[in-house]
Amino acid sequence: MTLPKPLLALLALMASAVVHAQAITLPDGTQVEDYEVGSGAEARTGRTVTVHYTGWLWLQPEEERGRNFDSSRGGEPLTFTLGAGDVIEGWDAGIIGMKEGGIRTLIIPPQAGYGAKGKGPVPPDSWMLFEVELIKVR
């Protein structure tokens, strides 16, 4: 599937904003920036969170760059326990501190994602860009 050039330009703009604006780089290399700060309960390690998300390949060879590889939109949101290893390291680290109702961009390097092996539609050594909306914290 080839993405239209306007969508690729939008993704490039989003990533540029994350890298150059108010992005925070975590110890694992994941970059986070809040697009919208929520006002509800805060996500902390050990809490169960429910999120909607969309993921794109990032910093790949041109033919793969910007390809959407997963999304919960149009389906059920994902529920997991933060810090339990249920999701990739970049998610466990990158969602901490979000508040319910918030939307955050995560740029996840290979070492905090699927690494040298890749997984499913994500090739080995892939950077990924996610938009994550925090729906619920329990």
mmCIF file of C-alpha atoms in Angstrom:
data_model
loop_
_atom_site.group_PDB
_atom_site.id
_atom_site.type_symbol
_atom_site.label_atom_id
_atom_site.label_comp_id
_atom_site.label_asym_id
_atom_site.label_seq_id
_atom_site.Cartn_x
_atom_site.Cartn_y
_atom_site.Cartn_z
ATOM 1 C CA MET A 1 0.000 0.000 0.000
ATOM 2 C CA THR A 2 1.401 3.381 -1.001
ATOM 3 C CA LEU A 3 0.424 6.418 1.037
ATOM 4 C CA PRO A 4 -0.588 9.630 -0.716
ATOM 5 C CA LYS A 5 2.126 12.288 -0.713
ATOM 6 C CA PRO A 6 0.043 14.673 1.471
ATOM 7 C CA LEU A 7 -0.139 12.007 4.199
ATOM 8 C CA LEU A 8 3.595 11.397 3.997
ATOM 9 C CA ALA A 9 4.174 15.140 4.282
ATOM 10 C CA LEU A 10 1.900 15.266 7.338
ATOM 11 C CA LEU A 11 3.789 12.401 8.982
ATOM 12 C CA ALA A 12 7.091 14.125 8.258
ATOM 13 C CA LEU A 13 5.771 17.343 9.778
ATOM 14 C CA MET A 14 4.528 15.496 12.881
ATOM 15 C CA ALA A 15 7.870 13.794 13.391
ATOM 16 C CA SER A 16 9.773 17.007 12.785
ATOM 17 C CA ALA A 17 7.682 18.723 15.434
ATOM 18 C CA VAL A 18 8.304 15.880 17.867
ATOM 19 C CA VAL A 19 12.047 15.917 17.306
ATOM 20 C CA HIS A 20 12.507 19.695 17.313
ATOM 21 C CA ALA A 21 9.776 21.168 19.515
ATOM 22 C CA GLN A 22 8.974 20.053 23.036
ATOM 23 C CA ALA A 23 9.896 16.418 22.665
ATOM 24 C CA ILE A 24 11.405 14.560 25.562
ATOM 25 C CA THR A 25 13.858 11.755 24.860
ATOM 26 C CA LEU A 26 13.625 8.917 27.372
ATOM 27 C CA PRO A 27 16.588 6.762 28.456
ATOM 28 C CA ASP A 28 15.581 3.989 26.007
ATOM 29 C CA GLY A 29 15.691 6.495 23.115
ATOM 30 C CA THR A 30 11.914 6.846 22.781
ATOM 31 C CA GLN A 31 10.831 10.412 21.990
ATOM 32 C CA VAL A 32 7.533 11.630 23.434
ATOM 33 C CA GLU A 33 5.478 14.752 22.904
ATOM 34 C CA ASP A 34 1.968 15.520 24.074
ATOM 35 C CA TYR A 35 -0.295 16.639 21.273
ATOM 36 C CA GLU A 36 -3.101 17.123 23.775
ATOM 37 C CA VAL A 37 -2.683 16.935 27.556
ATOM 38 C CA GLY A 38 -5.541 15.101 29.232
ATOM 39 C CA SER A 39 -7.239 16.095 32.474
ATOM 40 C CA GLY A 40 -8.076 12.710 33.991
ATOM 41 C CA ALA A 41 -6.175 10.113 36.009
ATOM 42 C CA GLU A 42 -2.429 9.782 35.356
ATOM 43 C CA ALA A 43 -0.857 6.623 33.919
ATOM 44 C CA ARG A 44 1.709 5.091 36.281
ATOM 45 C CA THR A 45 3.678 1.846 36.382
ATOM 46 C CA GLY A 46 1.471 -0.990 37.610
ATOM 47 C CA ARG A 47 -1.777 0.689 36.547
ATOM 48 C CA THR A 48 -4.017 -0.800 33.874
ATOM 49 C CA VAL A 49 -4.503 1.532 30.913
ATOM 50 C CA THR A 50 -6.792 1.482 27.901
ATOM 51 C CA VAL A 51 -5.607 3.212 24.723
ATOM 52 C CA HIS A 52 -6.480 3.753 21.095
ATOM 53 C CA TYR A 53 -3.439 3.949 18.838
ATOM 54 C CA THR A 54 -2.181 4.088 15.273
ATOM 55 C CA GLY A 55 1.340 3.041 14.289
ATOM 56 C CA TRP A 56 3.441 3.919 11.242
ATOM 57 C CA LEU A 57 6.880 2.779 10.169
ATOM 58 C CA TRP A 58 9.391 5.579 10.501
ATOM 59 C CA LEU A 59 12.935 6.228 9.198
ATOM 60 C CA GLN A 60 12.693 3.239 6.870
ATOM 61 C CA PRO A 61 13.755 2.890 3.261
ATOM 62 C CA GLU A 62 11.568 5.179 1.179
ATOM 63 C CA GLU A 63 9.246 2.409 -0.016
ATOM 64 C CA GLU A 64 8.323 1.550 3.606
ATOM 65 C CA ARG A 65 8.411 4.992 5.261
ATOM 66 C CA GLY A 66 5.065 6.184 6.568
ATOM 67 C CA ARG A 67 3.319 2.834 6.079
ATOM 68 C CA ASN A 68 0.557 2.276 8.610
ATOM 69 C CA PHE A 69 1.106 -1.156 10.128
ATOM 70 C CA ASP A 70 -1.384 -1.270 13.005
ATOM 71 C CA SER A 71 -4.293 0.614 14.538
ATOM 72 C CA SER A 72 -7.014 0.059 17.103
ATOM 73 C CA ARG A 73 -9.142 2.786 15.524
ATOM 74 C CA GLY A 74 -12.341 1.363 14.128
ATOM 75 C CA GLY A 75 -12.086 -1.533 16.575
ATOM 76 C CA GLU A 76 -11.574 -2.251 20.238
ATOM 77 C CA PRO A 77 -9.026 -0.237 22.224
ATOM 78 C CA LEU A 78 -6.046 -2.029 23.779
ATOM 79 C CA THR A 79 -5.917 -2.617 27.550
ATOM 80 C CA PHE A 80 -2.677 -3.573 29.334
ATOM 81 C CA THR A 81 -0.734 -3.078 32.567
ATOM 82 C CA LEU A 82 2.051 -0.482 32.368
ATOM 83 C CA GLY A 83 5.477 -1.896 33.171
ATOM 84 C CA ALA A 84 4.389 -5.546 33.028
ATOM 85 C CA GLY A 85 6.075 -6.225 29.682
ATOM 86 C CA ASP A 86 2.741 -6.723 27.899
ATOM 87 C CA VAL A 87 3.765 -4.216 25.203
ATOM 88 C CA ILE A 88 7.029 -2.990 23.682
ATOM 89 C CA GLU A 89 9.427 -1.101 25.950
ATOM 90 C CA GLY A 90 8.820 2.214 24.166
ATOM 91 C CA TRP A 91 5.119 2.011 25.030
ATOM 92 C CA ASP A 92 5.724 1.040 28.659
ATOM 93 C CA ALA A 93 8.061 4.019 29.076
ATOM 94 C CA GLY A 94 6.306 6.454 26.740
ATOM 95 C CA ILE A 95 2.793 6.222 28.176
ATOM 96 C CA ILE A 96 3.838 6.827 31.791
ATOM 97 C CA GLY A 97 2.724 10.299 32.870
ATOM 98 C CA MET A 98 -0.083 10.625 30.327
ATOM 99 C CA LYS A 99 -3.489 11.667 31.652
ATOM 100 C CA GLU A 100 -6.860 10.308 30.589
ATOM 101 C CA GLY A 101 -8.062 12.131 27.494
ATOM 102 C CA GLY A 102 -4.501 12.913 26.391
ATOM 103 C CA ILE A 103 -2.993 12.243 22.974
ATOM 104 C CA ARG A 104 0.745 11.634 22.719
ATOM 105 C CA THR A 105 3.142 11.018 19.856
ATOM 106 C CA LEU A 106 5.810 8.367 20.446
ATOM 107 C CA ILE A 107 8.803 7.860 18.154
ATOM 108 C CA ILE A 108 10.250 4.509 19.121
ATOM 109 C CA PRO A 109 13.738 3.344 18.095
ATOM 110 C CA PRO A 110 14.386 -0.320 17.254
ATOM 111 C CA GLN A 111 15.918 -1.127 20.650
ATOM 112 C CA ALA A 112 12.705 -0.022 22.405
ATOM 113 C CA GLY A 113 10.479 -1.670 19.788
ATOM 114 C CA TYR A 114 10.863 -4.971 17.939
ATOM 115 C CA GLY A 115 14.651 -4.799 17.587
ATOM 116 C CA ALA A 116 16.768 -6.739 15.119
ATOM 117 C CA LYS A 117 14.125 -9.444 14.619
ATOM 118 C CA GLY A 118 11.119 -7.284 13.783
ATOM 119 C CA LYS A 119 7.618 -8.678 14.231
ATOM 120 C CA GLY A 120 4.779 -9.286 11.787
ATOM 121 C CA PRO A 121 4.518 -6.286 9.442
ATOM 122 C CA VAL A 122 7.362 -4.453 11.229
ATOM 123 C CA PRO A 123 10.720 -5.181 9.539
ATOM 124 C CA PRO A 124 13.915 -5.724 11.565
ATOM 125 C CA ASP A 125 15.585 -2.599 12.999
ATOM 126 C CA SER A 126 12.512 -0.432 12.417
ATOM 127 C CA TRP A 127 11.758 2.927 13.942
ATOM 128 C CA MET A 128 8.034 3.401 14.614
ATOM 129 C CA LEU A 129 5.816 6.447 15.108
ATOM 130 C CA PHE A 130 2.654 6.034 17.196
ATOM 131 C CA GLU A 131 -0.222 8.322 18.028
ATOM 132 C CA VAL A 132 -1.643 7.126 21.355
ATOM 133 C CA GLU A 133 -4.855 8.332 23.006
ATOM 134 C CA LEU A 134 -5.239 7.419 26.680
ATOM 135 C CA ILE A 135 -8.860 6.491 27.283
ATOM 136 C CA LYS A 136 -8.857 5.005 30.791
ATOM 137 C CA VAL A 137 -6.541 4.442 33.778
ATOM 138 C CA ARG A 138 -7.439 1.911 36.484
#
